[in-house]
mmCIF file of C-alpha atoms and ligand atoms in Angstrom:
data_model
loop_
_atom_site.group_PDB
_atom_site.id
_atom_site.type_symbol
_atom_site.label_atom_id
_atom_site.label_comp_id
_atom_site.label_asym_id
_atom_site.label_seq_id
_atom_site.Cartn_x
_atom_site.Cartn_y
_atom_site.Cartn_z
ATOM 1 C CA UNK I 177 -95.560 -84.429 -87.273
ATOM 2 C CA UNK I 178 -97.137 -86.023 -84.630
ATOM 3 C CA UNK I 179 -95.021 -89.038 -84.621
ATOM 4 C CA UNK I 180 -92.886 -89.676 -81.786
ATOM 5 C CA UNK I 181 -89.540 -91.481 -82.689
ATOM 6 C CA UNK I 182 -87.369 -92.946 -80.428
ATOM 7 C CA UNK I 183 -83.635 -92.094 -80.658
ATOM 8 C CA UNK I 184 -81.745 -94.277 -83.544
ATOM 9 C CA UNK I 185 -78.357 -94.693 -84.653
ATOM 10 C CA UNK I 186 -77.526 -94.697 -88.623
ATOM 11 C CA UNK I 187 -74.995 -96.199 -90.487
ATOM 12 C CA UNK I 188 -74.956 -94.529 -93.872
ATOM 13 C CA UNK I 189 -72.408 -94.929 -96.650
ATOM 14 C CA UNK I 190 -72.466 -91.942 -99.185
ATOM 15 C CA UNK I 191 -71.427 -93.156 -102.375
ATOM 16 C CA UNK I 192 -71.166 -89.886 -104.163
ATOM 17 C CA UNK I 193 -69.241 -86.378 -103.542
ATOM 18 C CA UNK I 194 -72.767 -85.234 -103.657
ATOM 19 C CA UNK I 195 -74.251 -87.492 -100.996
ATOM 20 C CA UNK I 196 -71.298 -86.682 -98.843
ATOM 21 C CA UNK I 197 -72.206 -82.884 -99.071
ATOM 22 C CA UNK I 198 -76.246 -83.572 -98.488
ATOM 23 C CA UNK I 199 -74.685 -85.624 -95.448
ATOM 24 C CA UNK I 200 -72.666 -82.827 -93.994
ATOM 25 C CA UNK I 201 -75.474 -80.523 -94.330
ATOM 26 C CA UNK I 202 -77.947 -82.521 -92.808
ATOM 27 C CA UNK I 203 -75.620 -83.084 -89.557
ATOM 28 C CA UNK I 204 -75.283 -79.185 -89.312
ATOM 29 C CA UNK I 205 -78.590 -78.635 -89.799
ATOM 30 C CA UNK I 206 -80.179 -80.867 -87.808
ATOM 31 C CA UNK I 207 -80.072 -82.225 -83.918
ATOM 32 C CA UNK I 208 -77.647 -84.776 -84.667
ATOM 33 C CA UNK I 209 -74.285 -86.302 -83.257
ATOM 34 C CA UNK I 210 -71.872 -87.835 -85.230
ATOM 35 C CA UNK I 211 -70.535 -90.820 -83.741
ATOM 36 C CA UNK I 212 -68.081 -91.695 -86.729
ATOM 37 C CA UNK I 213 -66.052 -89.527 -88.107
ATOM 38 C CA UNK I 214 -66.073 -87.418 -85.047
ATOM 39 C CA UNK I 215 -66.330 -84.187 -87.603
ATOM 40 C CA UNK I 216 -68.161 -83.651 -91.041
ATOM 41 C CA UNK I 217 -64.519 -82.072 -92.295
ATOM 42 C CA UNK I 218 -63.564 -85.952 -92.241
ATOM 43 C CA UNK I 219 -66.503 -87.442 -94.363
ATOM 44 C CA UNK I 220 -65.584 -88.651 -97.604
ATOM 45 C CA UNK I 221 -67.213 -91.212 -100.134
ATOM 46 C CA UNK I 222 -67.222 -94.969 -99.143
ATOM 47 C CA UNK I 223 -66.568 -94.228 -95.690
ATOM 48 C CA UNK I 224 -69.295 -95.311 -93.363
ATOM 49 C CA UNK I 225 -71.060 -92.750 -91.413
ATOM 50 C CA UNK I 226 -72.169 -93.186 -87.872
ATOM 51 C CA UNK I 227 -74.917 -90.874 -87.280
ATOM 52 C CA UNK I 228 -76.755 -90.578 -83.809
ATOM 53 C CA UNK I 229 -80.335 -88.873 -84.349
ATOM 54 C CA UNK I 230 -82.559 -87.976 -81.646
ATOM 55 C CA UNK I 231 -86.075 -88.854 -81.943
ATOM 56 C CA UNK I 232 -87.385 -85.169 -81.702
ATOM 57 C CA UNK I 233 -85.869 -84.589 -84.810
ATOM 58 C CA UNK I 234 -89.182 -86.045 -86.364
ATOM 59 C CA UNK I 235 -88.537 -85.180 -89.883
ATOM 60 C CA UNK I 236 -85.461 -87.782 -90.049
ATOM 61 C CA UNK I 237 -87.662 -90.252 -91.731
ATOM 62 C CA UNK I 238 -87.789 -87.967 -95.070
ATOM 63 C CA UNK I 239 -84.036 -86.979 -94.963
ATOM 64 C CA UNK I 240 -82.914 -90.734 -94.101
ATOM 65 C CA UNK I 241 -84.781 -93.557 -95.438
ATOM 66 C CA UNK I 242 -83.229 -95.924 -97.186
ATOM 67 C CA UNK I 243 -80.214 -96.151 -94.338
ATOM 68 C CA UNK I 244 -79.267 -98.636 -92.033
ATOM 69 C CA UNK I 245 -80.800 -98.200 -88.617
ATOM 70 C CA UNK I 246 -78.114 -100.205 -86.496
ATOM 71 C CA UNK I 247 -79.213 -98.945 -83.594
ATOM 72 C CA UNK I 248 -83.241 -98.948 -83.095
ATOM 73 C CA UNK I 249 -83.254 -98.773 -79.290
ATOM 74 C CA UNK I 250 -80.859 -96.212 -78.242
ATOM 75 C CA UNK I 251 -83.176 -95.118 -75.260
ATOM 76 C CA UNK I 252 -83.473 -98.775 -73.457
ATOM 77 C CA UNK I 253 -79.899 -99.048 -74.257
ATOM 78 C CA UNK I 254 -79.088 -95.632 -72.318
ATOM 79 C CA UNK I 255 -81.232 -96.776 -69.938
ATOM 80 C CA UNK I 256 -79.570 -100.258 -69.130
ATOM 81 C CA UNK I 257 -76.085 -98.261 -69.052
ATOM 82 C CA UNK I 258 -76.962 -95.945 -66.003
ATOM 83 C CA UNK I 259 -79.625 -98.077 -63.813
ATOM 84 C CA UNK I 260 -76.625 -99.634 -62.970
ATOM 85 C CA UNK I 261 -76.967 -102.832 -60.741
ATOM 86 C CA UNK I 262 -80.441 -101.690 -59.023
ATOM 87 C CA UNK I 263 -81.744 -104.750 -60.508
ATOM 88 C CA UNK I 264 -80.988 -107.214 -58.057
ATOM 89 C CA UNK I 265 -81.289 -110.226 -60.340
ATOM 90 C CA UNK I 266 -77.921 -108.608 -61.681
ATOM 91 C CA UNK I 267 -74.829 -110.851 -61.181
ATOM 92 C CA UNK I 268 -72.114 -107.868 -62.334
ATOM 93 C CA UNK I 269 -69.659 -106.754 -60.107
ATOM 94 C CA UNK I 270 -68.892 -102.918 -59.551
ATOM 95 C CA UNK I 271 -66.298 -103.312 -62.244
ATOM 96 C CA UNK I 272 -68.777 -104.475 -64.802
ATOM 97 C CA UNK I 273 -70.934 -101.163 -64.142
ATOM 98 C CA UNK I 274 -70.611 -97.906 -65.568
ATOM 99 C CA UNK I 275 -70.515 -95.267 -62.648
ATOM 100 C CA UNK I 276 -71.545 -91.796 -61.915
ATOM 101 C CA UNK I 277 -68.509 -89.382 -61.073
ATOM 102 C CA UNK I 278 -69.607 -88.840 -57.709
ATOM 103 C CA UNK I 279 -69.487 -93.052 -57.597
ATOM 104 C CA UNK I 280 -65.924 -92.659 -59.315
ATOM 105 C CA UNK I 281 -64.737 -89.782 -56.738
ATOM 106 C CA UNK I 282 -65.873 -92.430 -53.872
ATOM 107 C CA UNK I 283 -63.975 -95.570 -55.078
ATOM 108 C CA UNK I 284 -60.863 -93.132 -55.448
ATOM 109 C CA UNK I 285 -61.263 -92.415 -51.692
ATOM 110 C CA UNK I 286 -61.873 -96.111 -50.957
ATOM 111 C CA UNK I 287 -58.792 -97.515 -53.192
ATOM 112 C CA UNK I 288 -56.608 -95.431 -51.489
ATOM 113 C CA UNK I 289 -57.789 -95.674 -48.118
ATOM 114 C CA UNK I 290 -57.983 -99.809 -48.374
ATOM 115 C CA UNK I 291 -54.592 -99.878 -49.701
ATOM 116 C CA UNK I 292 -52.080 -97.221 -47.666
ATOM 117 C CA UNK I 293 -49.161 -98.535 -48.790
ATOM 118 C CA UNK I 294 -49.280 -99.161 -52.184
ATOM 119 C CA UNK I 295 -51.939 -96.838 -53.599
ATOM 120 C CA UNK I 296 -51.776 -92.865 -53.150
ATOM 121 C CA UNK I 297 -54.037 -90.244 -54.518
ATOM 122 C CA UNK I 298 -52.647 -87.205 -56.275
ATOM 123 C CA UNK I 299 -54.178 -83.904 -57.259
ATOM 124 C CA UNK I 300 -52.756 -83.100 -60.419
ATOM 125 C CA UNK I 301 -55.307 -79.864 -60.884
ATOM 126 C CA UNK I 302 -58.897 -78.776 -61.446
ATOM 127 C CA UNK I 303 -61.464 -78.811 -63.934
ATOM 128 C CA UNK I 304 -63.185 -75.812 -65.534
ATOM 129 C CA UNK I 305 -65.527 -76.012 -63.178
ATOM 130 C CA UNK I 306 -63.371 -76.658 -60.131
ATOM 131 C CA UNK I 307 -63.919 -80.679 -60.301
ATOM 132 C CA UNK I 308 -60.996 -82.041 -58.723
ATOM 133 C CA UNK I 309 -58.753 -84.587 -61.320
ATOM 134 C CA UNK I 310 -56.992 -87.093 -59.114
ATOM 135 C CA UNK I 311 -54.724 -89.489 -60.145
ATOM 136 C CA UNK I 312 -53.688 -92.742 -58.222
ATOM 137 C CA UNK I 313 -49.799 -93.253 -57.683
ATOM 138 C CA UNK I 314 -49.407 -97.525 -57.624
ATOM 139 C CA UNK I 315 -46.461 -98.324 -56.068
ATOM 140 C CA UNK I 316 -45.224 -101.949 -55.065
ATOM 141 C CA UNK I 317 -41.681 -101.717 -54.514
ATOM 142 C CA UNK I 318 -39.205 -99.665 -52.895
ATOM 143 C CA UNK I 319 -36.415 -100.084 -55.251
ATOM 144 C CA UNK I 320 -34.668 -96.571 -55.824
ATOM 145 C CA UNK I 321 -34.671 -94.832 -58.989
ATOM 146 C CA UNK I 322 -37.895 -96.259 -60.262
ATOM 147 C CA UNK I 323 -39.434 -95.678 -63.438
ATOM 148 C CA UNK I 324 -42.933 -95.343 -64.332
ATOM 149 C CA UNK I 325 -46.118 -95.413 -66.775
ATOM 150 C CA UNK I 326 -49.044 -93.210 -66.883
ATOM 151 C CA UNK I 327 -52.338 -93.773 -68.328
ATOM 152 C CA UNK I 328 -55.513 -91.701 -68.498
ATOM 153 C CA UNK I 329 -59.145 -92.602 -69.454
ATOM 154 C CA UNK I 330 -61.913 -90.411 -69.663
ATOM 155 C CA UNK I 331 -60.294 -87.610 -72.194
ATOM 156 C CA UNK I 332 -63.848 -87.667 -74.042
ATOM 157 C CA UNK I 333 -66.822 -87.623 -72.320
ATOM 158 C CA UNK I 334 -68.881 -89.976 -74.151
ATOM 159 C CA UNK I 335 -66.471 -92.779 -74.054
ATOM 160 C CA UNK I 336 -67.753 -94.443 -70.531
ATOM 161 C CA UNK I 337 -65.287 -97.563 -71.407
ATOM 162 C CA UNK I 338 -62.082 -95.385 -71.024
ATOM 163 C CA UNK I 339 -63.081 -94.530 -67.366
ATOM 164 C CA UNK I 340 -64.552 -98.139 -66.873
ATOM 165 C CA UNK I 341 -61.080 -99.225 -68.199
ATOM 166 C CA UNK I 342 -58.947 -96.949 -65.525
ATOM 167 C CA UNK I 343 -61.152 -98.672 -62.619
ATOM 168 C CA UNK I 344 -60.472 -102.122 -63.994
ATOM 169 C CA UNK I 345 -56.814 -101.427 -64.272
ATOM 170 C CA UNK I 346 -56.454 -100.310 -60.617
ATOM 171 C CA UNK I 347 -58.509 -103.229 -59.913
ATOM 172 C CA UNK I 348 -56.600 -105.892 -61.623
ATOM 173 C CA UNK I 349 -53.192 -104.474 -60.676
ATOM 174 C CA UNK I 350 -53.834 -104.149 -57.034
ATOM 175 C CA UNK I 351 -55.425 -107.580 -56.330
ATOM 176 C CA UNK I 352 -53.924 -109.931 -59.422
ATOM 177 C CA UNK I 353 -50.579 -108.602 -58.935
ATOM 178 C CA UNK I 354 -48.666 -111.945 -59.398
ATOM 179 C CA UNK I 355 -49.523 -111.896 -63.132
ATOM 180 C CA UNK I 356 -47.563 -108.636 -63.458
ATOM 181 C CA UNK I 357 -45.221 -108.730 -60.787
ATOM 182 C CA UNK I 358 -41.907 -108.168 -63.249
ATOM 183 C CA UNK I 359 -43.921 -104.841 -64.523
ATOM 184 C CA UNK I 360 -44.862 -103.982 -60.733
ATOM 185 C CA UNK I 361 -41.079 -104.300 -59.659
ATOM 186 C CA UNK I 362 -39.679 -101.979 -61.932
ATOM 187 C CA UNK I 363 -42.419 -99.379 -62.738
ATOM 188 C CA UNK I 364 -45.142 -97.048 -60.762
ATOM 189 C CA UNK I 365 -48.229 -96.781 -62.335
ATOM 190 C CA UNK I 366 -50.118 -93.493 -62.349
ATOM 191 C CA UNK I 367 -53.782 -93.902 -63.433
ATOM 192 C CA UNK I 368 -55.866 -90.652 -64.334
ATOM 193 C CA UNK I 369 -59.613 -91.711 -64.352
ATOM 194 C CA UNK I 370 -61.005 -89.106 -65.399
ATOM 195 C CA UNK I 371 -59.255 -86.542 -67.259
ATOM 196 C CA UNK I 372 -62.753 -84.485 -68.447
ATOM 197 C CA UNK I 373 -65.005 -84.579 -65.332
ATOM 198 C CA UNK I 374 -67.110 -82.326 -66.153
ATOM 199 C CA UNK I 375 -67.780 -84.013 -69.575
ATOM 200 C CA UNK I 376 -68.542 -86.822 -68.141
ATOM 201 C CA UNK I 377 -70.876 -85.952 -65.054
ATOM 202 C CA UNK I 378 -72.633 -83.684 -68.241
ATOM 203 C CA UNK I 379 -72.903 -87.248 -70.136
ATOM 204 C CA UNK I 380 -75.089 -88.545 -66.775
ATOM 205 C CA UNK I 381 -76.922 -85.257 -66.640
ATOM 206 C CA UNK I 382 -77.860 -84.158 -69.860
ATOM 207 C CA UNK I 383 -76.495 -85.411 -73.252
ATOM 208 C CA UNK I 384 -75.116 -88.947 -73.272
ATOM 209 C CA UNK I 385 -73.260 -87.374 -76.486
ATOM 210 C CA UNK I 386 -70.684 -84.922 -75.162
ATOM 211 C CA UNK I 387 -67.296 -85.298 -76.182
ATOM 212 C CA UNK I 388 -65.625 -82.248 -74.940
ATOM 213 C CA UNK I 389 -65.093 -80.269 -71.633
ATOM 214 C CA UNK I 390 -67.557 -77.881 -70.642
ATOM 215 C CA UNK I 391 -65.738 -74.351 -70.878
ATOM 216 C CA UNK I 392 -67.911 -71.936 -72.343
ATOM 217 C CA UNK I 393 -66.793 -69.757 -75.537
ATOM 218 C CA UNK I 394 -67.635 -66.225 -76.313
ATOM 219 C CA UNK I 395 -70.475 -67.974 -78.715
ATOM 220 C CA UNK I 396 -73.161 -68.642 -75.682
ATOM 221 C CA UNK I 397 -74.342 -71.457 -77.874
ATOM 222 C CA UNK I 398 -71.130 -73.428 -78.114
ATOM 223 C CA UNK I 399 -69.748 -75.143 -75.215
ATOM 224 C CA UNK I 400 -66.534 -76.881 -74.986
ATOM 225 C CA UNK I 401 -63.117 -77.525 -75.855
ATOM 226 C CA UNK I 402 -61.364 -81.281 -77.428
ATOM 227 C CA UNK I 403 -59.281 -81.919 -74.788
ATOM 228 C CA UNK I 404 -57.520 -84.017 -77.232
ATOM 229 C CA UNK I 405 -56.466 -81.541 -80.187
ATOM 230 C CA UNK I 406 -55.648 -78.828 -77.120
ATOM 231 C CA UNK I 407 -52.000 -80.250 -76.653
ATOM 232 C CA UNK I 408 -48.937 -78.562 -77.998
ATOM 233 C CA UNK I 409 -48.323 -80.823 -81.181
ATOM 234 C CA UNK I 410 -48.871 -78.736 -84.170
ATOM 235 C CA UNK I 411 -51.865 -77.076 -82.295
ATOM 236 C CA UNK I 412 -54.493 -76.267 -84.421
ATOM 237 C CA UNK I 413 -53.416 -77.333 -87.972
ATOM 238 C CA UNK I 414 -55.558 -79.469 -90.288
ATOM 239 C CA UNK I 415 -57.608 -82.291 -88.159
ATOM 240 C CA UNK I 416 -58.902 -79.529 -85.654
ATOM 241 C CA UNK I 417 -60.851 -76.896 -85.989
ATOM 242 C CA UNK I 418 -60.700 -73.082 -84.408
ATOM 243 C CA UNK I 419 -64.428 -72.858 -84.113
ATOM 244 C CA UNK I 420 -66.108 -73.309 -80.870
ATOM 245 C CA UNK I 421 -69.149 -74.895 -82.463
ATOM 246 C CA UNK I 422 -67.170 -77.662 -83.673
ATOM 247 C CA UNK I 423 -66.559 -81.184 -82.146
ATOM 248 C CA UNK I 424 -62.944 -80.768 -82.625
ATOM 249 C CA UNK I 425 -62.491 -77.383 -81.426
ATOM 250 C CA UNK I 426 -58.666 -76.628 -80.820
ATOM 251 C CA UNK I 427 -59.179 -74.267 -77.790
ATOM 252 C CA UNK I 428 -57.787 -70.718 -77.627
ATOM 253 C CA UNK I 429 -54.287 -71.554 -77.605
ATOM 254 C CA UNK I 430 -52.580 -74.595 -76.723
ATOM 255 C CA UNK I 431 -53.240 -75.907 -73.191
ATOM 256 C CA UNK I 432 -55.701 -72.965 -72.597
ATOM 257 C CA UNK I 433 -57.641 -75.452 -70.735
ATOM 258 C CA UNK I 434 -57.368 -76.616 -67.002
ATOM 259 C CA UNK I 435 -57.522 -80.009 -68.003
ATOM 260 C CA UNK I 436 -54.951 -80.732 -70.701
ATOM 261 C CA UNK I 437 -52.852 -78.021 -68.676
ATOM 262 C CA UNK I 438 -52.642 -79.721 -65.528
ATOM 263 C CA UNK I 439 -52.041 -83.417 -67.521
ATOM 264 C CA UNK I 440 -49.196 -81.314 -69.330
ATOM 265 C CA UNK I 441 -47.327 -80.067 -66.406
ATOM 266 C CA UNK I 442 -47.708 -83.145 -64.366
ATOM 267 C CA UNK I 443 -46.096 -85.044 -67.427
ATOM 268 C CA UNK I 444 -43.442 -82.153 -67.766
ATOM 269 C CA UNK I 445 -42.394 -82.382 -64.039
ATOM 270 C CA UNK I 446 -42.238 -86.124 -64.237
ATOM 271 C CA UNK I 447 -40.664 -86.703 -67.647
ATOM 272 C CA UNK I 448 -37.567 -87.941 -66.212
ATOM 273 C CA UNK I 449 -39.515 -91.004 -64.404
ATOM 274 C CA UNK I 450 -41.833 -91.457 -66.954
ATOM 275 C CA UNK I 451 -40.958 -94.040 -69.964
ATOM 276 C CA UNK I 452 -44.566 -95.083 -70.901
ATOM 277 C CA UNK I 453 -47.962 -93.027 -71.907
ATOM 278 C CA UNK I 454 -51.349 -94.378 -72.638
ATOM 279 C CA UNK I 455 -54.029 -92.861 -73.344
ATOM 280 C CA UNK I 456 -57.847 -94.607 -73.101
ATOM 281 C CA UNK I 457 -60.626 -93.822 -75.709
ATOM 282 C CA UNK I 458 -63.541 -95.626 -77.488
ATOM 283 C CA UNK I 459 -64.594 -96.749 -80.188
ATOM 284 C CA UNK I 460 -63.239 -98.523 -83.162
ATOM 285 C CA UNK I 461 -60.494 -101.195 -81.734
ATOM 286 C CA UNK I 462 -57.447 -99.352 -82.825
ATOM 287 C CA UNK I 463 -53.755 -99.205 -81.391
ATOM 288 C CA UNK I 464 -52.379 -95.981 -82.286
ATOM 289 C CA UNK I 465 -49.093 -94.528 -81.395
ATOM 290 C CA UNK I 466 -47.498 -91.077 -82.625
ATOM 291 C CA UNK I 467 -47.655 -89.214 -84.970
ATOM 292 C CA UNK I 468 -51.165 -88.192 -85.674
ATOM 293 C CA UNK I 469 -50.393 -84.528 -85.876
ATOM 294 C CA UNK I 470 -48.053 -85.123 -89.411
ATOM 295 C CA UNK I 471 -47.568 -88.214 -91.630
ATOM 296 C CA UNK I 472 -44.229 -88.254 -90.871
ATOM 297 C CA UNK I 473 -43.142 -91.255 -89.449
ATOM 298 C CA UNK I 474 -41.913 -91.178 -85.361
ATOM 299 C CA UNK I 475 -38.117 -91.618 -84.803
ATOM 300 C CA UNK I 476 -38.646 -95.247 -83.352
ATOM 301 C CA UNK I 477 -41.599 -96.104 -85.471
ATOM 302 C CA UNK I 478 -40.375 -99.691 -86.106
ATOM 303 C CA UNK I 479 -40.422 -100.057 -82.108
ATOM 304 C CA UNK I 480 -43.450 -98.802 -81.546
ATOM 305 C CA UNK I 481 -44.830 -100.757 -84.502
ATOM 306 C CA UNK I 482 -44.231 -103.810 -83.410
ATOM 307 C CA UNK I 483 -45.021 -103.571 -79.783
ATOM 308 C CA UNK I 484 -48.956 -102.562 -81.075
ATOM 309 C CA UNK I 485 -48.334 -105.647 -83.586
ATOM 310 C CA UNK I 486 -47.457 -108.191 -80.756
ATOM 311 C CA UNK I 487 -50.142 -106.674 -78.496
ATOM 312 C CA UNK I 488 -53.074 -107.214 -81.507
ATOM 313 C CA UNK I 489 -51.452 -110.552 -81.880
ATOM 314 C CA UNK I 490 -52.001 -111.232 -78.226
ATOM 315 C CA UNK I 491 -56.109 -109.936 -78.478
ATOM 316 C CA UNK I 492 -56.836 -111.935 -81.614
ATOM 317 C CA UNK I 493 -55.143 -114.889 -79.702
ATOM 318 C CA UNK I 494 -57.048 -114.670 -76.642
ATOM 319 C CA UNK I 495 -60.353 -113.199 -76.866
ATOM 320 C CA UNK I 496 -60.577 -113.825 -81.025
ATOM 321 C CA UNK I 497 -61.141 -109.578 -81.652
ATOM 322 C CA UNK I 498 -59.324 -107.451 -84.304
ATOM 323 C CA UNK I 499 -57.516 -104.389 -83.408
ATOM 324 C CA UNK I 500 -55.945 -102.271 -86.296
ATOM 325 C CA UNK I 501 -52.601 -100.601 -85.546
ATOM 326 C CA UNK I 502 -50.041 -97.827 -86.446
ATOM 327 C CA UNK I 503 -49.083 -94.306 -86.697
ATOM 328 C CA UNK I 504 -52.707 -92.068 -85.805
ATOM 329 C CA UNK I 505 -52.486 -89.984 -88.922
ATOM 330 C CA UNK I 506 -51.750 -93.067 -91.300
ATOM 331 C CA UNK I 507 -54.622 -95.375 -89.457
ATOM 332 C CA UNK I 508 -57.205 -92.887 -89.033
ATOM 333 C CA UNK I 509 -56.665 -89.437 -89.927
ATOM 334 C CA UNK I 510 -54.663 -86.328 -89.035
ATOM 335 C CA UNK I 511 -55.238 -85.088 -85.922
ATOM 336 C CA UNK I 512 -53.189 -82.585 -84.032
ATOM 337 C CA UNK I 513 -52.646 -81.218 -80.613
ATOM 338 C CA UNK I 514 -53.110 -84.873 -79.003
ATOM 339 C CA UNK I 515 -51.831 -85.922 -75.531
ATOM 340 C CA UNK I 516 -49.777 -88.963 -77.460
ATOM 341 C CA UNK I 517 -48.026 -86.993 -79.597
ATOM 342 C CA UNK I 518 -47.422 -83.859 -77.017
ATOM 343 C CA UNK I 519 -45.961 -86.702 -74.620
ATOM 344 C CA UNK I 520 -43.951 -88.192 -77.360
ATOM 345 C CA UNK I 521 -42.033 -84.924 -78.406
ATOM 346 C CA UNK I 522 -41.621 -84.461 -74.672
ATOM 347 C CA UNK I 523 -39.584 -87.189 -74.633
ATOM 348 C CA UNK I 524 -42.046 -90.148 -73.735
ATOM 349 C CA UNK I 525 -40.900 -92.108 -76.303
ATOM 350 C CA UNK I 526 -43.053 -95.137 -76.191
ATOM 351 C CA UNK I 527 -46.934 -93.401 -75.994
ATOM 352 C CA UNK I 528 -49.859 -94.709 -77.486
ATOM 353 C CA UNK I 529 -53.806 -94.291 -77.788
ATOM 354 C CA UNK I 530 -55.894 -96.863 -77.468
ATOM 355 C CA UNK I 531 -59.509 -97.126 -78.769
ATOM 356 C CA UNK I 532 -61.147 -99.698 -77.186
ATOM 357 C CA UNK I 533 -64.387 -101.644 -78.119
ATOM 358 C CA UNK I 534 -66.502 -101.740 -80.085
ATOM 359 C CA UNK I 535 -66.220 -101.752 -84.103
ATOM 360 C CA UNK I 536 -69.625 -100.048 -84.300
ATOM 361 C CA UNK I 537 -72.124 -102.370 -83.267
ATOM 362 C CA UNK I 538 -72.869 -100.189 -79.902
ATOM 363 C CA UNK I 539 -70.375 -97.149 -80.336
ATOM 364 C CA UNK I 540 -70.716 -95.073 -77.363
ATOM 365 C CA UNK I 541 -73.194 -97.271 -75.901
ATOM 366 C CA UNK I 542 -71.415 -100.459 -75.339
ATOM 367 C CA UNK I 543 -73.447 -102.657 -73.044
ATOM 368 C CA UNK I 544 -72.351 -103.231 -69.283
ATOM 369 C CA UNK I 545 -72.108 -106.910 -70.131
ATOM 370 C CA UNK I 546 -69.225 -105.967 -72.366
ATOM 371 C CA UNK I 547 -67.043 -104.393 -69.975
ATOM 372 C CA UNK I 548 -65.309 -107.307 -68.483
ATOM 373 C CA UNK I 549 -64.376 -108.483 -72.575
ATOM 374 C CA UNK I 550 -63.242 -104.660 -73.290
ATOM 375 C CA UNK I 551 -60.912 -104.017 -70.665
ATOM 376 C CA UNK I 552 -59.186 -107.413 -70.684
ATOM 377 C CA UNK I 553 -58.085 -106.712 -74.191
ATOM 378 C CA UNK I 554 -56.753 -103.452 -73.177
ATOM 379 C CA UNK I 555 -55.087 -104.688 -70.358
ATOM 380 C CA UNK I 556 -53.590 -107.304 -72.273
ATOM 381 C CA UNK I 557 -52.418 -104.722 -74.625
ATOM 382 C CA UNK I 558 -50.918 -102.651 -71.635
ATOM 383 C CA UNK I 559 -48.913 -105.767 -70.526
ATOM 384 C CA UNK I 560 -47.332 -106.777 -73.441
ATOM 385 C CA UNK I 561 -46.640 -102.949 -74.334
ATOM 386 C CA UNK I 562 -45.451 -102.329 -70.830
ATOM 387 C CA UNK I 563 -43.154 -105.426 -70.604
ATOM 388 C CA UNK I 564 -41.456 -104.698 -74.289
ATOM 389 C CA UNK I 565 -40.613 -101.296 -72.773
ATOM 390 C CA UNK I 566 -38.977 -102.710 -69.945
ATOM 391 C CA UNK I 567 -37.221 -104.904 -71.947
ATOM 392 C CA UNK I 568 -35.980 -102.173 -74.498
ATOM 393 C CA UNK I 569 -35.061 -99.581 -72.055
ATOM 394 C CA UNK I 570 -34.014 -101.885 -68.858
ATOM 395 C CA UNK I 571 -31.535 -104.336 -71.436
ATOM 396 C CA UNK I 572 -28.278 -105.744 -68.989
ATOM 397 C CA UNK I 573 -25.786 -104.119 -71.013
ATOM 398 C CA UNK I 574 -23.837 -106.726 -72.193
ATOM 399 C CA UNK I 575 -19.881 -106.853 -71.321
ATOM 400 C CA UNK I 576 -18.809 -106.403 -74.889
ATOM 401 C CA UNK I 577 -21.325 -102.906 -75.215
ATOM 402 C CA UNK I 578 -19.580 -101.338 -71.959
HETATM 403 N N1 LIG R 226 -59.900 -90.607 -81.897
HETATM 404 C C1 LIG R 226 -59.304 -89.947 -81.158
HETATM 405 C C2 LIG R 226 -59.556 -88.510 -81.150
HETATM 406 O O1 LIG R 226 -59.791 -87.947 -82.477
HETATM 407 C C3 LIG R 226 -57.737 -90.560 -81.700
HETATM 408 C C4 LIG R 226 -56.653 -90.031 -81.081
HETATM 409 C C5 LIG R 226 -55.296 -90.248 -81.700
HETATM 410 N N2 LIG R 226 -54.472 -89.315 -81.412
HETATM 411 C C6 LIG R 226 -54.286 -88.171 -81.655
HETATM 412 N N3 LIG R 226 -53.358 -87.682 -81.260
HETATM 413 N N4 LIG R 226 -55.043 -88.069 -82.313
HETATM 414 O O2 LIG R 226 -58.908 -87.943 -80.556
HETATM 415 ZN ZN1 ZN R 227 -61.944 -90.005 -77.788
#
């Protein structure tokens, strides 16, 4: 017991139900963080489990012997992500690094200040710990009756590539406009870079593996609601849990959390103009659409399928990366209370959740050197889908159809 192990990520594939049960036990009794699946309730035979094991849980050697260690040097990786350009030899740009919350707030102000005609900050609400939730509104044309799209990032705190994408996206849209003029002439874009600022802050200061927000519960040991289980879409049914200690805790009631409430309020207020909703997560490389809260098919299932299929095809052609795609419940698991399903039922019929890189190699600890590639893939998907939405919704009526 004098050994000091370093933090590790293990990949384990339980073969039998008995092994599944052992593994469930391990994750509940030891200080571990489950990376995949997100909660022990989803564990099943023959399905890979990605488990983060902190070094202090020294008994791990007995418990896990025989399993594959996928990331032996987690501490180094975390350090790499947070050092952030203090290395003078680093050639990476601002957008190829991860940023602490304060730096993202500064960036928001700077971006609005530097582009007074096209970028505005909108305060959509505040977090449990009273941090502001700022969205940017990008508007490149004064045409009347403009439609809009909404993108949010950072619902889940540990998915750092997600806020990084929102920054990347805003930068791309405001500098390389030409390429997407068509889209921007027709649509305004709302971008909320960090929907869960309290959680994000916490991943920088205290626990890199934090997922939920930071709202206390009646149990002083268990903090946080899973904001992507807190929306009013078959709220807290199978795939979410009513227990504050769970990673998929649905909260006390739908929209109980100020973060989900703020986004829901904004979307309700703007539902007549917003045609496209996209929520950015990681990891696993998937392009998902409703429903996740039921196995039933969405009304325009085939349209949505066609869109993600085309997006995945482009990503494969341009970047040689594979993205799975489909309706959430059938592609991963039942997960009620998600923002995409809720937005869909509100009437935003083009609603998506993207899971960005990678497929488990680094998981939530995607190295900064991979940010550019991951973001360009997601950007390809956003552009492809936005164009298709325009085609479908703004197609000129043929004379015969008048
Ligand atoms: N990994 C995401 C989550 O568990 C998937 C989101 C898919 N959409 C949904 N409504 N569950 O939140
Ligand atoms: Zn997520």
